[in-house]
Short mmCIF file of C-alpha atoms and ligand atoms in Angstrom, two decimals:
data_model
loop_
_atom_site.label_atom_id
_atom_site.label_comp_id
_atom_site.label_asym_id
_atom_site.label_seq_id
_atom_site.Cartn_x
_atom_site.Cartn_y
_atom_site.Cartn_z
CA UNK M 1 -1.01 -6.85 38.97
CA UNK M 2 0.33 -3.06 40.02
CA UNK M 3 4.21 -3.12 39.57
CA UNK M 4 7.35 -1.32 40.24
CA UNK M 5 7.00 2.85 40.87
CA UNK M 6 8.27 4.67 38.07
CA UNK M 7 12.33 4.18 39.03
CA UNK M 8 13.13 5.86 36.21
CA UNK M 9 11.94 8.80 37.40
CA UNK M 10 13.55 9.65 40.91
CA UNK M 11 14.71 13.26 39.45
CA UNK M 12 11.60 14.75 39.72
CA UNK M 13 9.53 15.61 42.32
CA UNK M 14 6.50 14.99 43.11
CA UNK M 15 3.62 13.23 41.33
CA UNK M 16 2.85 14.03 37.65
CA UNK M 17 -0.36 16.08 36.66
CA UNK M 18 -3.40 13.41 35.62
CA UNK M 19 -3.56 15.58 32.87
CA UNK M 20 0.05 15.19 32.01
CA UNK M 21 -0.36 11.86 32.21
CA UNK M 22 -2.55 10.88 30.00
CA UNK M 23 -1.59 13.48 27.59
CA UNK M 24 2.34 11.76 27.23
CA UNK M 25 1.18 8.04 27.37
CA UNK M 26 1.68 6.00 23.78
CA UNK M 27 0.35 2.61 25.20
CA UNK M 28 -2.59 2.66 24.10
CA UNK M 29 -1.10 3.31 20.57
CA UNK M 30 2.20 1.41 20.65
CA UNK M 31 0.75 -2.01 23.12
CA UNK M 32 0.47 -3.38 19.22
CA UNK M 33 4.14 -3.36 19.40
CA UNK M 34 4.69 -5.73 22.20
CA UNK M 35 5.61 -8.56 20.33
CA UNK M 36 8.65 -6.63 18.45
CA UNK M 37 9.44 -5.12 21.87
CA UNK M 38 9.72 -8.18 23.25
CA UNK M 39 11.87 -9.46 20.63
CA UNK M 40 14.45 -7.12 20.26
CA UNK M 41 14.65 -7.10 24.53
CA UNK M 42 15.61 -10.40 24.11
CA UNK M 43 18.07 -9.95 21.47
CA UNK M 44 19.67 -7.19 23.55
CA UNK M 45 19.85 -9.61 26.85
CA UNK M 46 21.17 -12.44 24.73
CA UNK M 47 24.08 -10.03 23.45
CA UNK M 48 24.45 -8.45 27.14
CA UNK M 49 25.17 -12.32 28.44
CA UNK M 50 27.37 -12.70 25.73
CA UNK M 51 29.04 -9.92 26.67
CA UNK M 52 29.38 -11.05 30.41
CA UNK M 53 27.74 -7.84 31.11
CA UNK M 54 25.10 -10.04 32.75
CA UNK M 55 25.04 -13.92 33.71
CA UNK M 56 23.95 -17.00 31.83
CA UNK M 57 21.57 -17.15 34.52
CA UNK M 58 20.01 -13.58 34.90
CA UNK M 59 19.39 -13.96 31.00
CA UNK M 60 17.25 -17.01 31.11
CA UNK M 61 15.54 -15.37 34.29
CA UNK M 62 15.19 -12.28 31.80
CA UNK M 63 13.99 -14.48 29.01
CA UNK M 64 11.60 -16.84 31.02
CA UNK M 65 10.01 -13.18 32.25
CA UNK M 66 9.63 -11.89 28.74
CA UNK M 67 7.90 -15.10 27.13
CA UNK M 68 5.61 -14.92 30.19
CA UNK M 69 4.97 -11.29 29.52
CA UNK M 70 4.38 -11.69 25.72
CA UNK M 71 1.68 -14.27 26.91
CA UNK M 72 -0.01 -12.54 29.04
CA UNK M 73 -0.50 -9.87 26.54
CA UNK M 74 -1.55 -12.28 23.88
CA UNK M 75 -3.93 -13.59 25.99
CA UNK M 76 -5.64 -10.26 26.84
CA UNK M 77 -4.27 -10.78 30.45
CA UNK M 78 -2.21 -7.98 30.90
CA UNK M 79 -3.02 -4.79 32.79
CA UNK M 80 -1.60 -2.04 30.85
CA UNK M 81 -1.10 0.92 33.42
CA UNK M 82 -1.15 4.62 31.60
CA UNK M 83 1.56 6.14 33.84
CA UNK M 84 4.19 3.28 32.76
CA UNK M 85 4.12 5.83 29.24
CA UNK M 86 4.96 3.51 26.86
CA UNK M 87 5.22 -0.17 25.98
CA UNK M 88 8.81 -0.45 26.82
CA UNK M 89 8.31 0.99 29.97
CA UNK M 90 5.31 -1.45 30.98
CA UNK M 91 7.33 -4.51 29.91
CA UNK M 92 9.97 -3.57 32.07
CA UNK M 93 8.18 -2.80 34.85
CA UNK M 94 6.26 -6.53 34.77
CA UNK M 95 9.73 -7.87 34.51
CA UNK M 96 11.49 -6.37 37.30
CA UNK M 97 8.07 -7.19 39.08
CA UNK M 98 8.80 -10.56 38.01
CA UNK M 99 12.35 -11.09 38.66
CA UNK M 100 14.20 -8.13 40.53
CA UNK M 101 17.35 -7.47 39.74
CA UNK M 102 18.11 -9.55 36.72
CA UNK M 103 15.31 -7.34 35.44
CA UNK M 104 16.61 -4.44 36.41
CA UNK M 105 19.88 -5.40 33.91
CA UNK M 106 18.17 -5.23 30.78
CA UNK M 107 18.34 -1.93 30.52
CA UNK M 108 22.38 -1.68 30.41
CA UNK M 109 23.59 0.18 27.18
CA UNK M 110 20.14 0.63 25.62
CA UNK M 111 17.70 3.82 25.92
CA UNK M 112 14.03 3.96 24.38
CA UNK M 113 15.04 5.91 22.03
CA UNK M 114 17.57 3.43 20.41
CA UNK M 115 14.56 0.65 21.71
CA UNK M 116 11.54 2.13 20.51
CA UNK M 117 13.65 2.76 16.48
CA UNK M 118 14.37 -0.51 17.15
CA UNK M 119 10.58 -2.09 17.58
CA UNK M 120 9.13 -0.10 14.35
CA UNK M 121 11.48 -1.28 11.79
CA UNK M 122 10.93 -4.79 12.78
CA UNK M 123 6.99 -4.05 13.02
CA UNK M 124 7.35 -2.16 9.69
CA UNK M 125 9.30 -5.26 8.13
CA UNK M 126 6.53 -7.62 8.88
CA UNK M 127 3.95 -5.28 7.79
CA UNK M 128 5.48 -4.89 4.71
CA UNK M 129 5.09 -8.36 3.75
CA UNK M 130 1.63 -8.29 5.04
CA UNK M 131 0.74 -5.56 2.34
CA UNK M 132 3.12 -7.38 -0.26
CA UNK M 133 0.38 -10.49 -0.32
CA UNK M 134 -2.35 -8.34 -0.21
CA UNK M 135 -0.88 -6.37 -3.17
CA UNK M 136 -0.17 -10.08 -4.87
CA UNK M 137 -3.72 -11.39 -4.09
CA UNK M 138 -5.06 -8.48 -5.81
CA UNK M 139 -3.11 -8.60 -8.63
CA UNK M 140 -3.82 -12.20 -9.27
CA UNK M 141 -7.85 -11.23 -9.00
CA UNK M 142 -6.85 -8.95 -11.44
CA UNK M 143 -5.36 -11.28 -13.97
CA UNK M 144 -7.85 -13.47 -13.44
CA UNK M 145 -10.58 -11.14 -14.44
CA UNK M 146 -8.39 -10.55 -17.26
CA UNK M 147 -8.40 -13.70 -18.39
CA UNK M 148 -12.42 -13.76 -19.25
CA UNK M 149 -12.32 -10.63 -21.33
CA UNK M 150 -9.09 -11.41 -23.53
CA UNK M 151 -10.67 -10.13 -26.97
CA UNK M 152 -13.48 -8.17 -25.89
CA UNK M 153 -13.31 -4.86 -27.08
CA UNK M 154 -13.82 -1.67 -24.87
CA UNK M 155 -13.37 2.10 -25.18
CA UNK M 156 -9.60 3.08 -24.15
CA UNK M 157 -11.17 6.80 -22.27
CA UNK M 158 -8.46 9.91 -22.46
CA UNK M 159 -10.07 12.65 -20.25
CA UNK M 160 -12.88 10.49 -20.09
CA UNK M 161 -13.62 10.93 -23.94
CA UNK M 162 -13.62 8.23 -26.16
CA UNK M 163 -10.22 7.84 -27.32
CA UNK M 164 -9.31 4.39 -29.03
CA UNK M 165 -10.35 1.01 -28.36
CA UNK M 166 -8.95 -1.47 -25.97
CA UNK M 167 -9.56 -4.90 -25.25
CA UNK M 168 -10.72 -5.70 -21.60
CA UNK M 169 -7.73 -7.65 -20.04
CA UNK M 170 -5.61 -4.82 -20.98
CA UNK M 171 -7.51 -2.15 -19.36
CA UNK M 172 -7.64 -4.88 -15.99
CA UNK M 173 -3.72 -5.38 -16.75
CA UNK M 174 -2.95 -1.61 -15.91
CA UNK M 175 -4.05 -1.95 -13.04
CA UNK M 176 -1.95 -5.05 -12.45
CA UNK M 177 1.37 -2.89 -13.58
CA UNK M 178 0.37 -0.38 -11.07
CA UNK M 179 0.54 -2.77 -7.81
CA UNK M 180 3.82 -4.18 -9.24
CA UNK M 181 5.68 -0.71 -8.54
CA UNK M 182 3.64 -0.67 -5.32
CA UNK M 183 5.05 -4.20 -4.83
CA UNK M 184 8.82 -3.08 -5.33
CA UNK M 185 8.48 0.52 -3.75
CA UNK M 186 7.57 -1.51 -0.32
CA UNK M 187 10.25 -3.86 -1.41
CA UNK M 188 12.87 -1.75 -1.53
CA UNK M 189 11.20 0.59 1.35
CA UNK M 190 11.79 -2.61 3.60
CA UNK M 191 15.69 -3.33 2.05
CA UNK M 192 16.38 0.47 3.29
CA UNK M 193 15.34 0.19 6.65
CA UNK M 194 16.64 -3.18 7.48
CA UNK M 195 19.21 -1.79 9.46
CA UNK M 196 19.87 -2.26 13.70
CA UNK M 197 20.06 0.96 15.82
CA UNK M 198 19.74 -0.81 18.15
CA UNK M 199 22.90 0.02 20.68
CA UNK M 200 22.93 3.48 19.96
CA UNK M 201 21.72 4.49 23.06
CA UNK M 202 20.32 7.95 24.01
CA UNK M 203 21.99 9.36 21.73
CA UNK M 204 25.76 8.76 21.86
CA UNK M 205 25.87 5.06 21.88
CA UNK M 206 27.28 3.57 24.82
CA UNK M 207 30.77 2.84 27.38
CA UNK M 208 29.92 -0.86 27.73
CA UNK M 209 31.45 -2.93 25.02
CA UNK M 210 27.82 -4.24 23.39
CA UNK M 211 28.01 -6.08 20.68
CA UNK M 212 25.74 -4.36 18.27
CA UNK M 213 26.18 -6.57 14.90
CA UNK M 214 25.31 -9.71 17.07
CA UNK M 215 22.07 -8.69 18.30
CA UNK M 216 21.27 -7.07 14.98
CA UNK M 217 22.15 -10.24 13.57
CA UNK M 218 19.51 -12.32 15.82
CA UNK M 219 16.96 -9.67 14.63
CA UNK M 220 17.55 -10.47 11.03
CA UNK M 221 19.10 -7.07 10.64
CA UNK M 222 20.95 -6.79 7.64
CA UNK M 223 23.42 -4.15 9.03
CA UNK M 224 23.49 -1.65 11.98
CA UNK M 225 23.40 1.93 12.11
CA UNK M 226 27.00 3.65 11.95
CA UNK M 227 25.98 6.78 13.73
CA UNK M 228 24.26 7.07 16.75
CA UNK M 229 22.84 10.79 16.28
CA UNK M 230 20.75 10.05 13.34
CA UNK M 231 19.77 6.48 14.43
CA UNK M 232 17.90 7.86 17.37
CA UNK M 233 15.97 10.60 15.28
CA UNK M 234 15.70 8.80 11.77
CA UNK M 235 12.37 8.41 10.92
CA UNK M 236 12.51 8.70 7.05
CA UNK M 237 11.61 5.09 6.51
CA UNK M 238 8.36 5.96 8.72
CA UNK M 239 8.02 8.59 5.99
CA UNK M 240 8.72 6.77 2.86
CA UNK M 241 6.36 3.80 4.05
CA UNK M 242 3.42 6.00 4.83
CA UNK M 243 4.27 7.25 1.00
CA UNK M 244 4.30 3.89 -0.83
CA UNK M 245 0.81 3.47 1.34
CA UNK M 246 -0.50 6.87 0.25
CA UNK M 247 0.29 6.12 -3.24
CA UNK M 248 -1.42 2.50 -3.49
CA UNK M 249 -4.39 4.01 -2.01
CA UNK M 250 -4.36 6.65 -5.16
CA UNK M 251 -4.17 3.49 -7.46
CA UNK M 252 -7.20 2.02 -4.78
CA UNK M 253 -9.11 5.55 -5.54
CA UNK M 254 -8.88 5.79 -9.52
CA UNK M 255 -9.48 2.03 -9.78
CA UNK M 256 -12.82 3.00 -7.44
CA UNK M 257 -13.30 5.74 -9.70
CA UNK M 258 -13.71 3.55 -12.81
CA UNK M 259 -15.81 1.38 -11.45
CA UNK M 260 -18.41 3.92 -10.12
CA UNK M 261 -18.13 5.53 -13.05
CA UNK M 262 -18.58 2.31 -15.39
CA UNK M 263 -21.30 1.08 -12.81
CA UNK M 264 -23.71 3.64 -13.60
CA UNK M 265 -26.46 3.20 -15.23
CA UNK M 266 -25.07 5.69 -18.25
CA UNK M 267 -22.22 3.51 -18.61
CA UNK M 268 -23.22 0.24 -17.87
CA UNK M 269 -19.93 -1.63 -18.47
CA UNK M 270 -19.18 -3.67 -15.00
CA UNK M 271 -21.63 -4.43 -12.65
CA UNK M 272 -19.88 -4.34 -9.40
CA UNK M 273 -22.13 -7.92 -6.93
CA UNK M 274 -24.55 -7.21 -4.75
CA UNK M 275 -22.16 -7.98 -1.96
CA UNK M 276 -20.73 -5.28 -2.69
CA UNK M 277 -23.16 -2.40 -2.92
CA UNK M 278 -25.36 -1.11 -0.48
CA UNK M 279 -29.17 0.22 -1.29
CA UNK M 280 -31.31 3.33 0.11
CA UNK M 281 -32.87 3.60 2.68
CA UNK M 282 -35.64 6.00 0.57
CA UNK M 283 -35.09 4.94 -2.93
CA UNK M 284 -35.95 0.89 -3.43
CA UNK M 285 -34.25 0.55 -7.00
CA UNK M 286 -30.60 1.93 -5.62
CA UNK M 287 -27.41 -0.55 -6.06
CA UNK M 288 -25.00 2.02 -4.79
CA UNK M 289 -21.07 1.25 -4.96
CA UNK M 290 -20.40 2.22 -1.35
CA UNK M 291 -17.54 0.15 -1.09
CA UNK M 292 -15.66 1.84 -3.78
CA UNK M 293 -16.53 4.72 -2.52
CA UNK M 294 -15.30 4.29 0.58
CA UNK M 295 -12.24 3.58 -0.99
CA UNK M 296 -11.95 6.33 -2.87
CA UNK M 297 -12.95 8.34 0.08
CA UNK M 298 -10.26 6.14 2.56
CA UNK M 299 -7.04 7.07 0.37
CA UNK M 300 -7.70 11.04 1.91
CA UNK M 301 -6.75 9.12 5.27
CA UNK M 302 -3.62 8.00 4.02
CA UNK M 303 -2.98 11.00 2.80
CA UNK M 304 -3.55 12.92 5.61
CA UNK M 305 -0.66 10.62 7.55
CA UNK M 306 1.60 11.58 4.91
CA UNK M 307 1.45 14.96 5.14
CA UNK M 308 1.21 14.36 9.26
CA UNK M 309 4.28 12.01 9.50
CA UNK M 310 6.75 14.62 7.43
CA UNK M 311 5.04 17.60 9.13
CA UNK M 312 6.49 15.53 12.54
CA UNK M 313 9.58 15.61 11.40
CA UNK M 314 9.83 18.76 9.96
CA UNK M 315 11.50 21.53 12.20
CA UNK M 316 12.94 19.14 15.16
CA UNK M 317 16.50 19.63 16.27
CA UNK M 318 18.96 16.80 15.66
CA UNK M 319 18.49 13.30 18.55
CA UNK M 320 15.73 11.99 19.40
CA UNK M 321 12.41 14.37 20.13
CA UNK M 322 8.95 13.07 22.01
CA UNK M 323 7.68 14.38 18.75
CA UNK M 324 8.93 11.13 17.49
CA UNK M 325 6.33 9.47 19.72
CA UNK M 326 3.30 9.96 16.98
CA UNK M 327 5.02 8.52 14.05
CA UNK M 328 3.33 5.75 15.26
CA UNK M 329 -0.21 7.23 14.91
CA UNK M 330 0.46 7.93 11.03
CA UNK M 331 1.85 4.96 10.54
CA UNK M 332 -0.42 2.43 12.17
CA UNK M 333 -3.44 4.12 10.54
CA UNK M 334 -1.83 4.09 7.11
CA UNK M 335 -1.48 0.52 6.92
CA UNK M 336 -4.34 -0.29 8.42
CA UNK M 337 -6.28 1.62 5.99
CA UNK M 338 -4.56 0.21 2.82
CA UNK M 339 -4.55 -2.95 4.54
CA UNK M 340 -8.38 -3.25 4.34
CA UNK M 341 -9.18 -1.02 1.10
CA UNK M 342 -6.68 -3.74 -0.56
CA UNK M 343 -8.90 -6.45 0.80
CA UNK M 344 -12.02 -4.89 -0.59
CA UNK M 345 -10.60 -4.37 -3.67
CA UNK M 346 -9.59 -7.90 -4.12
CA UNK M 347 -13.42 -9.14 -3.09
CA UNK M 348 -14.96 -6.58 -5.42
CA UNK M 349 -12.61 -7.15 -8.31
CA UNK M 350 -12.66 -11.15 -7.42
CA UNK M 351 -16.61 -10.66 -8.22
CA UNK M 352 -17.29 -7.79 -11.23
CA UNK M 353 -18.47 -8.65 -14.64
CA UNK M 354 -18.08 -6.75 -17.32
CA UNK M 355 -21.13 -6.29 -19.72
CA UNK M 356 -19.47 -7.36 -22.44
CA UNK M 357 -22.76 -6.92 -25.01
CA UNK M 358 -24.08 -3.34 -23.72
CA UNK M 359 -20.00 -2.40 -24.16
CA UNK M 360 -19.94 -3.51 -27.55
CA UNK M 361 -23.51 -2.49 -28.57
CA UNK M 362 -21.95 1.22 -28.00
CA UNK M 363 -19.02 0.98 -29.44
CA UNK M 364 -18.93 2.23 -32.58
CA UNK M 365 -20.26 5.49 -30.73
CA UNK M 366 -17.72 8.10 -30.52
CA UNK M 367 -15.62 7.46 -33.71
CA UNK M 368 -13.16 5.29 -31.94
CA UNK M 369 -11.72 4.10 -35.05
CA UNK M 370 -10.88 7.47 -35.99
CA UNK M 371 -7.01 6.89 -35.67
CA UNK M 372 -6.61 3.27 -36.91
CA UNK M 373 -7.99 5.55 -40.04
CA UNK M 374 -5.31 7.61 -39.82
CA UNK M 375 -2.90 5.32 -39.58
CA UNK M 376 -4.32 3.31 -42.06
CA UNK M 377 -3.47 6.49 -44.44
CA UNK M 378 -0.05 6.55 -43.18
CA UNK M 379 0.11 3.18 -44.57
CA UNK M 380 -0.51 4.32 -48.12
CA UNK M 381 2.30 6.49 -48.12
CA UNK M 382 0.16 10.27 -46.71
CA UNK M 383 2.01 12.28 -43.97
CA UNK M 384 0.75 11.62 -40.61
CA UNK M 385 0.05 15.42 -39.72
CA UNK M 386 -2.04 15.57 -43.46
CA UNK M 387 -3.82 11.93 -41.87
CA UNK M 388 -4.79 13.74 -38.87
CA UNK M 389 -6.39 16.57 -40.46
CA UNK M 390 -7.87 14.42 -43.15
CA UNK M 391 -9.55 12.10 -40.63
CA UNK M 392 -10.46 15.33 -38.83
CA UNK M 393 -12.82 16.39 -41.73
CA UNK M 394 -14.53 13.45 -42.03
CA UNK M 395 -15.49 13.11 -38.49
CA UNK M 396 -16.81 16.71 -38.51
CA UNK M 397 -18.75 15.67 -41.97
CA UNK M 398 -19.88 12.55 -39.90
CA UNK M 399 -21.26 14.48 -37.12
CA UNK M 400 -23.03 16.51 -38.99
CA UNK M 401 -24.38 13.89 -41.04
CA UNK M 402 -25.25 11.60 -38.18
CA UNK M 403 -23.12 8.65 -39.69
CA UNK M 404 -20.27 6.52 -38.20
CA UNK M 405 -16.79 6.44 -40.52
CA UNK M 406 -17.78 3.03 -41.35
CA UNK M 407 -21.09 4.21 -42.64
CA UNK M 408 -19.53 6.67 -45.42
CA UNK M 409 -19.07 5.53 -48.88
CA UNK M 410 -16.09 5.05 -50.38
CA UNK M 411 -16.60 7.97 -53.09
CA UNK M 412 -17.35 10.19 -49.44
CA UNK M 413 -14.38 8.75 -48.28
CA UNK M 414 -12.03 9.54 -51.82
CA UNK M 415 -13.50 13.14 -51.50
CA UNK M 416 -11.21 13.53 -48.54
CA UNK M 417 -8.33 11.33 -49.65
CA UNK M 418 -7.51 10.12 -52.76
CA UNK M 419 -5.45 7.58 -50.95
CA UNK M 420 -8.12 5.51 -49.40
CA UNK M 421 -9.00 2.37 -51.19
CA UNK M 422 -11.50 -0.62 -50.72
CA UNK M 423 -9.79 -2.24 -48.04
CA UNK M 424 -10.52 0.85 -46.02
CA UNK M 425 -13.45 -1.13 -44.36
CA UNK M 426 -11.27 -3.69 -42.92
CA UNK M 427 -9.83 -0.85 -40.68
CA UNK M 428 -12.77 0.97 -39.71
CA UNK M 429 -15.33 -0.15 -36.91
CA UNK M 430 -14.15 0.19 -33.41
CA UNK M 431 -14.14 -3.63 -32.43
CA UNK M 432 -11.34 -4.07 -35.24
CA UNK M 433 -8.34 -1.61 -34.00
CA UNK M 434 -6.99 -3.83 -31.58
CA UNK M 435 -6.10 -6.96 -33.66
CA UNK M 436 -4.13 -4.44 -35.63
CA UNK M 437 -2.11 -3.04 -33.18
CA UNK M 438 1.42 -4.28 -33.26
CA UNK M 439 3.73 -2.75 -30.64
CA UNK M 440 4.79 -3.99 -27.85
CA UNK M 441 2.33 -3.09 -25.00
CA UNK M 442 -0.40 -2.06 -27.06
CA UNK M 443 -4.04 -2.70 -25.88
CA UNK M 444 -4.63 -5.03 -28.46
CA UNK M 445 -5.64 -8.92 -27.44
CA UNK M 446 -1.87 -10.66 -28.72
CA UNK M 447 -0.70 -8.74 -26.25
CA UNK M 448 -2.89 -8.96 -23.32
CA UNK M 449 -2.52 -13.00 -23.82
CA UNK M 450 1.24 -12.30 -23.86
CA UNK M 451 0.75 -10.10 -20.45
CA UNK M 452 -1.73 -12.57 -19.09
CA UNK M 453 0.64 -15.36 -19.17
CA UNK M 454 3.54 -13.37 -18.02
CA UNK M 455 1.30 -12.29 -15.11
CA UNK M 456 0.18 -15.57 -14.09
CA UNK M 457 4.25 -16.96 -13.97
CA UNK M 458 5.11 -14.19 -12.33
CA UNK M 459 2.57 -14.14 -9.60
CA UNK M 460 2.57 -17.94 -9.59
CA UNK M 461 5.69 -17.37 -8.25
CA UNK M 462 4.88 -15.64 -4.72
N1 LIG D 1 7.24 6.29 23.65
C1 LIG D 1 8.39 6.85 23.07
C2 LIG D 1 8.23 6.90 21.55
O1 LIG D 1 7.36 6.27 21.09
C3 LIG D 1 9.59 6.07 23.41
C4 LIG D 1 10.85 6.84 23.49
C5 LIG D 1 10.77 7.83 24.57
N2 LIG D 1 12.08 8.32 24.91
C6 LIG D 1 12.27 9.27 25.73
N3 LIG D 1 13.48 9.59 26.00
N4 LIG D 1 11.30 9.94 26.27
O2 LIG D 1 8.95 7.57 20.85
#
């Protein structure tokens, strides 16, 4: 179907350059927005008939129109025309195509730039839930990993040297804790932009007495906007969502970055399926983590529509700008991109194993005990500072000796404090420290059973 001419454009003469065309069009980015365009067109007409501003009749002509529309375009059989610009534009051309006049109404106290505010936010509030059960689903494959590895000791890394030891559901819990503030930063990203600018017009809002809390109100708005200037030209929700995207993808990357890490053959803690990894095309023995490292690698997208989306906004005079036009770009492609590195991650975490013997056949590597020691000495009444340096010694003497802590005798152990007594051995030995850790939050395995069942209540929930 070829519709209406471009009435919207009498002012200027002549036809547009080809170039010029296809240079200002954002249909082929913003068609994915039909659906909310739709919506919020028929909110406005609703309001506009309540109003009087149009008839009962011209709205269910307008109405009728749009549901055929929304079809059409849902069923692939809609020509999109590059010259109609934008998706608002190519809507309301069908539908004046469709119906004349009554679709010529729409229009009345509204601009695209109120519209087009308008369409994201409700896009961006259903994409925020999207992301919110991916985030959940992922979390749960997280506890449930969790849940195998409850005791079972690993090393706790500090810049990736051995630094104490934790037990496994822990180490999977952090990750857990880390999607949770992911969780709530989209939560309350989504509270903060529930609001309608919808009436605001150009810029200046409008003469025609709209009602601007009712149609808000049939768009599940919790309030409007209370000043048409920045409602045209706020994008800062745009901004904050491509954030709390950018900085799940950085939890996506470091969890990648374990795993490739703990997947190699030096480490050999997880062994990430088969389903998961891809091979060589020279090398037959290769199990290569491709998928986590495409995750890793995926997060630099999101990053790079960060820095895009607040270098758009950056610099532009007050109203509404075209600029405003690739917000979209950034922040399509952001969720998108966490949108599918979450889904990974939940099929790769959903199918790891964690080589629980070759983890705890090294573990007394790396004097991983060495604090519980200290802390053992604290226990017997010896400054912690005099602990630290006392423990210290010993694991130089160990290294040089080529023994473990455990190993020394007690006499080698009384030559460095007279403090330490028989019961010394009950502390030392890496796959010990946990049970003995008491606070609250510790990596030890009371409290990852206390976590896991908090987790699974929690989530249960959702
Ligand atoms: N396609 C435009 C956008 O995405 C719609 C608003 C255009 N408004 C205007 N006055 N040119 O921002």
């Amino acid at each position: 179907m070829t519709h209406a001419e471009k009435s919207w454009e009498k002012r200027l003469t002549g036809e547009p350059d080809e170039l010029a065309v296809e240079f200002v069009e954002s249909l082929s980015v913003d068609r994915r927005l039909y659906k909310y365009d739709i919506a919020g067109s028929i909110a406005h007409a609703e309001m506009l008939a309540e109003q009087k501003l149009i008839t009962r009749d011209e709205l269910k002509q307008i109405k009728e129109a749009l549901y055929r529309i929304g079809a059409e375009i849902g069923e692939g059989r809609f020509e999109f025309e590059k010259k109609y610009e934008d998706i608002h534009m190519a809507i309301e051309a069908a539908l004046v195509d469709m119906i004349g006049d009554a679709g010529r109404k729409l229009h009345a106290g509204r601009s695209r730039n109120d519209q087009v505010a308008t369409d994201l936010r409700l896009w961006m509030r259903d994409e925020i839930e999207i992301l919110q059960a991916r985030i959940t689903l992922l979390q749960k494959a997280f506890v449930r990993l969790a849940g195998k590895y409850p005791d079972e000791v690993m090393p706790g890394y500090t810049h990736l040297q051995r630094a104490q030891p934790v037990v496994i559901a822990c180490y999977l819990l952090s990750f857990v804790e880390q999607l949770e503030r992911d969780f709530i930063r989209l939560k309350n990203c989504g509270r903060l932009l529930n609001i309608s600018p919808l009436g605001s017009g150009a810029i200046a809002g409008s003469a025609l007495p709209l009602d601007r809390k009712g149609a808000a109100g049939r768009l599940g708005f919790s309030d409007i906007s209370y000043n048409s200037i920045d409602a045209v030209g706020d994008r800062d929700f745009c901004a904050e969502f491509v954030f709390d995207c950018a900085l799940t993808g950085a939890h996506l990357s470091r969890l990648a970055e374990d795993w490739i890490i703990y997947s190699s053959n030096e480490f050999g803690f997880v062994r990430i399926d088969d389903s998961y990894c891809t091979s060589s095309s020279m090398m037959p023995q290769k199990r290569n983590p491709d998928m986590l490292e495409l995750i890793r690698a995926k997060t630099g997208r999101v990053y790079g529509s960060l820095v895009a989306m607040l270098t758009v906004l950056k610099g532009q005079p007050s109203g509404y700008n075209r600029d405003l036009q690739e917000d979209k770009v950034h922040i399509f492609a952001a969720a998108d991109t966490v949108d599918a590195c979450l889904d990974m991650a939940r099929a790769i975490v959903s199918h790891t194993k964690f080589d629980t013997r070759r983890i705890s056949g090294g573990l007394d590597d790396g004097f991983l005990d060495a604090t519980a020691l200290a802390e053992y000495l604290v226990g017997k009444g010896v400054p912690f500072r005099s602990a630290h340096s006392i423990v210290g010694s010993l694991v130089a003497d160990c290294e040089r000796g080529g023994k473990r802590l455990g190993e020394l005798g007690l006499d080698e152990l009384r030559a460095g404090c007279e403090a330490i007594e028989a019961d010394v051995y009950e502390v030392l030995g890496a796959a010990n420290a946990p049970g003995r850790y008491v606070t609250e939050g510790a990596a030890g395995p009371k409290q990852a059973k206390e976590q896991i069942a908090y987790w699974d209540k929690q989530l249960g929930q959702r």
